[in-house]
mmCIF file of C-alpha atoms in Angstrom:
data_model
loop_
_atom_site.group_PDB
_atom_site.id
_atom_site.type_symbol
_atom_site.label_atom_id
_atom_site.label_comp_id
_atom_site.label_asym_id
_atom_site.label_seq_id
_atom_site.Cartn_x
_atom_site.Cartn_y
_atom_site.Cartn_z
ATOM 1 C CA MET V 21 129.572 155.868 70.549
ATOM 2 C CA SER V 22 126.119 154.816 72.529
ATOM 3 C CA ASN V 23 124.074 157.725 73.653
ATOM 4 C CA ARG V 24 123.789 158.348 77.620
ATOM 5 C CA LEU V 25 124.322 161.339 78.007
ATOM 6 C CA GLY V 26 120.449 161.407 78.883
ATOM 7 C CA GLN V 27 121.564 159.819 81.832
ATOM 8 C CA SER V 28 121.641 160.972 85.772
ATOM 9 C CA TRP V 29 125.496 161.079 86.215
ATOM 10 C CA ASN V 30 127.163 160.890 89.439
ATOM 11 C CA SER V 31 128.177 164.529 89.394
ATOM 12 C CA GLY V 32 130.340 165.053 92.519
ATOM 13 C CA LYS V 33 132.782 162.080 90.787
ATOM 14 C CA LEU V 34 132.492 162.764 87.251
ATOM 15 C CA ARG V 35 132.260 166.678 88.336
ATOM 16 C CA SER V 36 135.745 165.752 90.104
ATOM 17 C CA ALA V 37 136.940 163.927 87.602
ATOM 18 C CA ILE V 38 136.962 166.849 84.920
ATOM 19 C CA ALA V 39 138.449 169.425 87.025
ATOM 20 C CA ALA V 40 141.447 167.142 87.987
ATOM 21 C CA ILE V 41 141.983 167.112 83.922
ATOM 22 C CA VAL V 42 140.774 171.245 83.031
ATOM 23 C CA LEU V 43 143.203 172.293 86.235
ATOM 24 C CA ILE V 44 146.409 170.074 84.771
ATOM 25 C CA GLY V 45 146.144 171.280 81.468
ATOM 26 C CA MET V 46 146.287 167.528 80.141
ATOM 27 C CA VAL V 47 144.671 168.323 76.527
ATOM 28 C CA PRO V 48 146.643 166.023 73.632
ATOM 29 C CA GLY V 49 147.291 166.366 70.053
ATOM 30 C CA ALA V 50 144.248 166.068 68.470
ATOM 31 C CA ARG V 51 142.822 165.027 64.653
ATOM 32 C CA VAL V 52 140.510 166.510 62.841
ATOM 33 C CA TYR V 53 139.268 163.671 60.116
ATOM 34 C CA GLY V 54 139.136 164.174 56.851
ATOM 35 C CA SER V 55 139.786 167.984 57.337
ATOM 36 C CA ALA V 56 143.023 170.258 56.286
ATOM 37 C CA SER V 57 141.966 173.336 57.501
ATOM 38 C CA LYS V 58 143.696 175.162 60.757
ATOM 39 C CA GLU V 59 140.496 176.159 61.991
ATOM 40 C CA LEU V 60 137.415 173.806 63.253
ATOM 41 C CA THR V 61 134.170 174.853 61.648
ATOM 42 C CA GLY V 62 131.639 172.845 63.201
ATOM 43 C CA GLU V 63 130.508 171.650 59.726
ATOM 44 C CA THR V 64 131.081 168.167 59.906
ATOM 45 C CA PRO V 65 128.617 165.281 60.179
ATOM 46 C CA HIS V 66 128.620 165.093 64.034
ATOM 47 C CA SER V 67 128.650 169.042 64.062
ATOM 48 C CA PRO V 68 128.270 170.014 67.709
ATOM 49 C CA LEU V 69 126.334 172.418 66.409
ATOM 50 C CA SER V 70 123.387 170.486 65.392
ATOM 51 C CA GLU V 71 119.714 171.136 68.057
ATOM 52 C CA SER V 72 120.594 167.907 69.923
ATOM 53 C CA LEU V 73 123.949 166.249 70.655
ATOM 54 C CA LEU V 74 123.473 162.478 69.183
ATOM 55 C CA ALA V 75 125.298 159.606 70.221
ATOM 56 C CA THR V 76 128.553 159.343 68.153
ATOM 57 C CA GLU V 77 129.988 156.260 67.607
ATOM 58 C CA PHE V 78 134.129 156.291 67.283
ATOM 59 C CA GLU V 79 134.816 155.895 63.877
ATOM 60 C CA PRO V 80 138.774 155.696 62.621
ATOM 61 C CA PRO V 81 139.650 158.147 60.276
ATOM 62 C CA ASP V 82 141.765 155.994 57.866
ATOM 63 C CA PRO V 83 141.204 152.112 56.582
ATOM 64 C CA GLU V 84 145.419 151.765 57.713
ATOM 65 C CA PRO V 85 146.766 152.313 60.639
ATOM 66 C CA PRO V 86 150.501 154.530 60.467
ATOM 67 C CA ASP V 87 153.053 152.458 59.429
ATOM 68 C CA ASP V 88 155.477 153.271 62.741
ATOM 69 C CA ARG V 89 152.795 154.047 65.973
ATOM 70 C CA GLU V 90 154.488 150.429 66.852
ATOM 71 C CA GLY V 91 157.455 149.291 68.496
ATOM 72 C CA SER V 92 158.964 146.353 65.976
ATOM 73 C CA GLY V 93 159.344 144.158 68.984
ATOM 74 C CA SER V 94 162.811 142.691 67.875
ATOM 75 C CA ARG V 95 165.363 144.432 70.051
ATOM 76 C CA THR V 96 167.610 142.024 71.199
ATOM 77 C CA SER V 97 167.602 143.668 74.547
ATOM 78 C CA CYS V 98 164.457 144.129 75.558
ATOM 79 C CA PRO V 99 162.209 142.001 76.802
ATOM 80 C CA ALA V 100 159.983 139.219 75.104
ATOM 81 C CA VAL V 101 156.431 140.698 75.647
ATOM 82 C CA ASP V 102 153.290 139.403 73.474
ATOM 83 C CA LYS V 103 152.341 143.447 73.098
ATOM 84 C CA PRO V 104 154.221 146.048 71.832
ATOM 85 C CA LEU V 105 154.848 149.431 72.359
ATOM 86 C CA THR V 106 151.892 151.488 71.185
ATOM 87 C CA ALA V 107 150.778 154.666 70.126
ATOM 88 C CA LEU V 108 147.301 154.782 70.768
ATOM 89 C CA ILE V 109 147.116 157.315 66.982
ATOM 90 C CA PRO V 110 144.531 156.458 64.493
ATOM 91 C CA ALA V 111 146.249 158.630 61.945
ATOM 92 C CA ARG V 112 149.142 159.603 60.702
ATOM 93 C CA VAL V 113 148.592 163.033 61.570
ATOM 94 C CA ASN V 114 147.110 163.630 64.632
ATOM 95 C CA TYR V 115 146.451 167.971 64.675
ATOM 96 C CA THR V 116 144.823 169.265 68.076
ATOM 97 C CA ILE V 117 143.819 172.400 70.175
ATOM 98 C CA SER V 118 146.306 172.998 72.397
ATOM 99 C CA PRO V 119 149.521 174.755 72.389
ATOM 100 C CA HIS V 120 150.754 171.913 74.980
ATOM 101 C CA PRO V 121 149.394 168.483 73.836
ATOM 102 C CA THR V 122 149.221 165.250 75.629
ATOM 103 C CA PHE V 123 150.536 162.058 73.890
ATOM 104 C CA TRP V 124 149.081 158.261 74.555
ATOM 105 C CA PHE V 125 151.399 154.978 74.418
ATOM 106 C CA TYR V 126 151.071 151.702 75.586
ATOM 107 C CA VAL V 127 154.483 150.624 77.718
ATOM 108 C CA PRO V 128 154.374 146.574 77.765
ATOM 109 C CA TYR V 129 158.498 146.856 79.018
ATOM 110 C CA PRO V 130 158.235 145.777 83.000
ATOM 111 C CA SER V 131 159.499 149.152 85.232
ATOM 112 C CA ASN V 132 162.309 147.023 86.778
ATOM 113 C CA PRO V 133 164.625 146.985 85.690
ATOM 114 C CA PRO V 134 164.661 150.868 85.741
ATOM 115 C CA ARG V 135 165.004 152.163 82.522
ATOM 116 C CA ASP V 136 164.164 155.750 80.131
ATOM 117 C CA VAL V 137 161.783 157.364 77.358
ATOM 118 C CA GLU V 138 162.693 160.069 75.283
ATOM 119 C CA PHE V 139 160.070 162.407 73.537
ATOM 120 C CA THR V 140 160.784 164.780 71.168
ATOM 121 C CA LEU V 141 159.079 167.316 68.706
ATOM 122 C CA MET V 142 160.838 168.364 65.519
ATOM 123 C CA ASP V 143 159.448 170.988 63.307
ATOM 124 C CA GLU V 144 158.006 170.122 59.522
ATOM 125 C CA GLU V 145 162.154 169.886 57.999
ATOM 126 C CA GLU V 146 162.814 167.838 61.369
ATOM 127 C CA MET V 147 164.748 169.906 63.417
ATOM 128 C CA GLU V 148 164.658 169.253 67.267
ATOM 129 C CA VAL V 149 161.674 172.106 68.897
ATOM 130 C CA TYR V 150 161.955 170.460 72.277
ATOM 131 C CA SER V 151 162.876 166.804 74.231
ATOM 132 C CA LEU V 152 161.856 165.880 77.380
ATOM 133 C CA ILE V 153 163.571 162.526 79.071
ATOM 134 C CA LEU V 154 161.811 160.858 81.920
ATOM 135 C CA PRO V 155 162.738 157.654 83.960
ATOM 136 C CA ILE V 156 159.639 154.846 83.902
ATOM 137 C CA SER V 157 157.715 153.247 86.187
ATOM 138 C CA GLU V 158 154.163 151.838 87.024
ATOM 139 C CA THR V 159 154.377 150.084 83.991
ATOM 140 C CA PRO V 160 153.009 147.798 81.527
ATOM 141 C CA GLY V 161 150.320 150.341 81.416
ATOM 142 C CA ILE V 162 149.336 152.962 79.209
ATOM 143 C CA VAL V 163 151.182 156.400 79.717
ATOM 144 C CA SER V 164 150.778 159.949 79.113
ATOM 145 C CA ILE V 165 153.365 162.585 78.380
ATOM 146 C CA ARG V 166 152.453 166.276 78.066
ATOM 147 C CA LEU V 167 154.446 169.116 76.497
ATOM 148 C CA PRO V 168 155.089 170.590 78.802
ATOM 149 C CA ASP V 169 154.128 174.599 79.601
ATOM 150 C CA SER V 170 158.280 175.138 80.058
ATOM 151 C CA ALA V 171 158.400 173.832 76.042
ATOM 152 C CA PRO V 172 157.967 175.889 72.747
ATOM 153 C CA PRO V 173 153.831 175.864 72.617
ATOM 154 C CA LEU V 174 153.089 174.534 68.912
ATOM 155 C CA GLU V 175 151.941 176.838 66.407
ATOM 156 C CA ILE V 176 148.197 176.675 64.841
ATOM 157 C CA GLY V 177 149.067 175.576 60.717
ATOM 158 C CA GLN V 178 152.374 174.000 62.137
ATOM 159 C CA GLU V 179 152.619 170.357 61.180
ATOM 160 C CA TYR V 180 154.984 168.876 64.126
ATOM 161 C CA LEU V 181 156.844 165.185 63.814
ATOM 162 C CA TRP V 182 156.954 163.398 66.950
ATOM 163 C CA ARG V 183 159.482 160.399 68.109
ATOM 164 C CA PHE V 184 158.980 158.465 71.811
ATOM 165 C CA ALA V 185 160.978 155.641 72.675
ATOM 166 C CA TYR V 186 162.387 153.064 75.037
ATOM 167 C CA ARG V 187 166.000 152.817 76.330
ATOM 168 C CA CYS V 188 166.196 148.967 76.107
ATOM 169 C CA ASN V 189 169.498 150.090 75.887
ATOM 170 C CA PRO V 190 170.576 153.205 77.298
ATOM 171 C CA ARG V 191 174.246 152.042 75.678
ATOM 172 C CA ILE V 192 172.995 151.743 73.057
ATOM 173 C CA ARG V 193 171.018 153.687 71.228
ATOM 174 C CA ALA V 194 170.066 152.077 68.394
ATOM 175 C CA GLU V 195 167.879 149.684 70.243
ATOM 176 C CA ASP V 196 166.179 151.948 71.114
ATOM 177 C CA GLU V 197 162.662 150.946 70.350
ATOM 178 C CA VAL V 198 160.280 153.660 69.201
ATOM 179 C CA VAL V 199 157.580 155.464 67.879
ATOM 180 C CA ARG V 200 156.541 158.398 65.009
ATOM 181 C CA GLY V 201 153.903 160.201 65.123
ATOM 182 C CA ALA V 202 152.777 163.930 63.320
ATOM 183 C CA VAL V 203 150.520 166.122 65.067
ATOM 184 C CA GLN V 204 149.142 170.290 63.964
ATOM 185 C CA ARG V 205 146.916 172.814 65.502
ATOM 186 C CA VAL V 206 144.512 174.033 64.510
ATOM 187 C CA ALA V 207 141.901 176.430 66.228
ATOM 188 C CA PRO V 208 138.473 175.684 67.790
ATOM 189 C CA ASN V 209 135.213 177.678 66.490
ATOM 190 C CA ARG V 210 133.196 179.596 69.284
ATOM 191 C CA ALA V 211 130.268 177.297 68.374
ATOM 192 C CA LEU V 212 132.954 174.946 69.512
ATOM 193 C CA ASP V 213 133.977 177.050 72.363
ATOM 194 C CA ASP V 214 130.715 178.215 73.812
ATOM 195 C CA ARG V 215 129.649 173.792 73.760
ATOM 196 C CA LEU V 216 132.447 172.951 75.950
ATOM 197 C CA GLU V 217 132.165 176.015 78.638
ATOM 198 C CA THR V 218 128.906 174.610 78.987
ATOM 199 C CA ALA V 219 128.933 170.949 79.313
ATOM 200 C CA ILE V 220 127.664 169.200 82.104
ATOM 201 C CA ALA V 221 128.511 165.930 82.864
ATOM 202 C CA PRO V 222 132.164 165.105 81.054
ATOM 203 C CA LEU V 223 130.867 162.327 78.433
ATOM 204 C CA GLN V 224 128.943 165.646 77.009
ATOM 205 C CA ARG V 225 133.240 166.624 76.723
ATOM 206 C CA VAL V 226 133.989 163.506 74.791
ATOM 207 C CA GLU V 227 131.339 163.415 72.855
ATOM 208 C CA LEU V 228 132.000 167.214 71.967
ATOM 209 C CA TYR V 229 135.355 166.354 71.086
ATOM 210 C CA ALA V 230 134.769 163.248 69.079
ATOM 211 C CA ALA V 231 132.096 165.037 66.723
ATOM 212 C CA ASN V 232 134.833 166.381 65.869
ATOM 213 C CA ARG V 233 137.630 164.197 64.742
ATOM 214 C CA LEU V 234 139.557 166.008 68.250
ATOM 215 C CA TRP V 235 140.745 162.521 69.244
ATOM 216 C CA HIS V 236 143.561 163.332 71.441
ATOM 217 C CA GLU V 237 141.228 165.491 73.539
ATOM 218 C CA THR V 238 138.776 162.168 72.539
ATOM 219 C CA VAL V 239 141.676 160.346 74.446
ATOM 220 C CA THR V 240 143.522 162.602 76.932
ATOM 221 C CA THR V 241 139.400 163.291 78.793
ATOM 222 C CA LEU V 242 137.762 159.113 78.781
ATOM 223 C CA ALA V 243 141.422 158.293 79.801
ATOM 224 C CA GLN V 244 141.450 160.452 82.489
ATOM 225 C CA LEU V 245 137.652 159.113 83.442
ATOM 226 C CA GLN V 246 138.706 155.335 82.763
ATOM 227 C CA ARG V 247 141.796 156.087 85.624
ATOM 228 C CA ASP V 248 139.573 157.891 88.224
ATOM 229 C CA ASN V 249 136.826 155.961 87.883
ATOM 230 C CA PRO V 250 137.656 152.074 87.536
ATOM 231 C CA GLU V 251 134.075 150.979 88.449
ATOM 232 C CA ASP V 252 132.548 152.913 86.760
ATOM 233 C CA GLY V 253 131.002 150.045 83.902
ATOM 234 C CA ASP V 254 129.500 153.395 81.702
ATOM 235 C CA ILE V 255 132.931 155.132 81.419
ATOM 236 C CA ALA V 256 134.608 151.822 80.494
ATOM 237 C CA GLN V 257 132.844 150.590 77.859
ATOM 238 C CA GLU V 258 133.399 153.615 76.253
ATOM 239 C CA TRP V 259 136.875 153.443 76.787
ATOM 240 C CA GLN V 260 136.942 149.566 74.950
ATOM 241 C CA GLU V 261 134.634 151.475 72.541
ATOM 242 C CA LEU V 262 137.563 153.867 71.793
ATOM 243 C CA LEU V 263 140.052 151.429 71.196
ATOM 244 C CA GLN V 264 138.030 149.127 69.133
ATOM 245 C CA SER V 265 137.863 151.823 66.536
ATOM 246 C CA ILE V 266 141.102 151.892 66.143
ATOM 247 C CA GLY V 267 141.808 148.628 65.884
ATOM 248 C CA LEU V 268 143.795 148.816 69.673
ATOM 249 C CA GLY V 269 140.832 147.041 71.911
ATOM 250 C CA HIS V 270 143.676 144.614 73.178
ATOM 251 C CA LEU V 271 144.826 147.532 75.177
ATOM 252 C CA ALA V 272 141.995 148.463 76.652
ATOM 253 C CA ASP V 273 141.899 146.416 79.864
ATOM 254 C CA GLU V 274 145.956 147.757 80.237
ATOM 255 C CA ALA V 275 146.011 149.731 83.200
ATOM 256 C CA ILE V 276 146.523 153.834 82.347
ATOM 257 C CA VAL V 277 149.397 154.876 84.872
ATOM 258 C CA GLU V 278 150.836 157.754 86.283
ATOM 259 C CA CYS V 279 154.195 157.295 85.428
ATOM 260 C CA CYS V 280 156.360 159.722 84.057
ATOM 261 C CA THR V 281 158.225 162.841 85.840
ATOM 262 C CA PRO V 282 160.004 165.100 84.382
ATOM 263 C CA GLN V 283 164.172 165.339 85.201
ATOM 264 C CA GLN V 284 165.684 168.281 86.333
#
């Protein structure tokens, strides 16, 4: 990540963007790379406890992406696409500091004809914890699904499995396109909380999340900024660098869309 945090930001536009992020509570599942701890210690190489906030490079946690990050692209009832269904995750298990994290996906299929997606959260024994069926719209594009407040909150230290399925053929579920992953909630330390509270520029929050290897906090904050400020070249460059760091640079120009409303 290039170091532009010392620049003068457009405070009105960027403060509005970060306020929207905070108000809607879109804090996603995230990974503390290389750490199995249930609490963030601030002792990573890019610790936010350092004297000054240095530029942070987006570093992939694993040399190879998880096998289930992309759909197979071979379902006969799905339209042919150039890019597969893709989860924007860098590792098999990603950590979060949120009890109701947000998950990000690239959906390559057009929203006409209408189709549904299904998001399922399971515990370590693969017992269903929560399931959500959503009508998809405004695609192709990058979409987000936040675990709603009505769902059971993630417990600190417990690993959860998730499954995101695009229903290519509503009558034949075996033809679903599916991506999978895992998430575990960890507890932030007081120092990180304090730094987040005092961060003024939105990209400072991105910097802090990235420094602590909080992947989905990073991607959610930056995706919101990119969607709400499409003409901002600095934000666009950060978004591209973030996706390139995990081998998804080809998705950087895809629209970030508001697509999904839970069925009542």
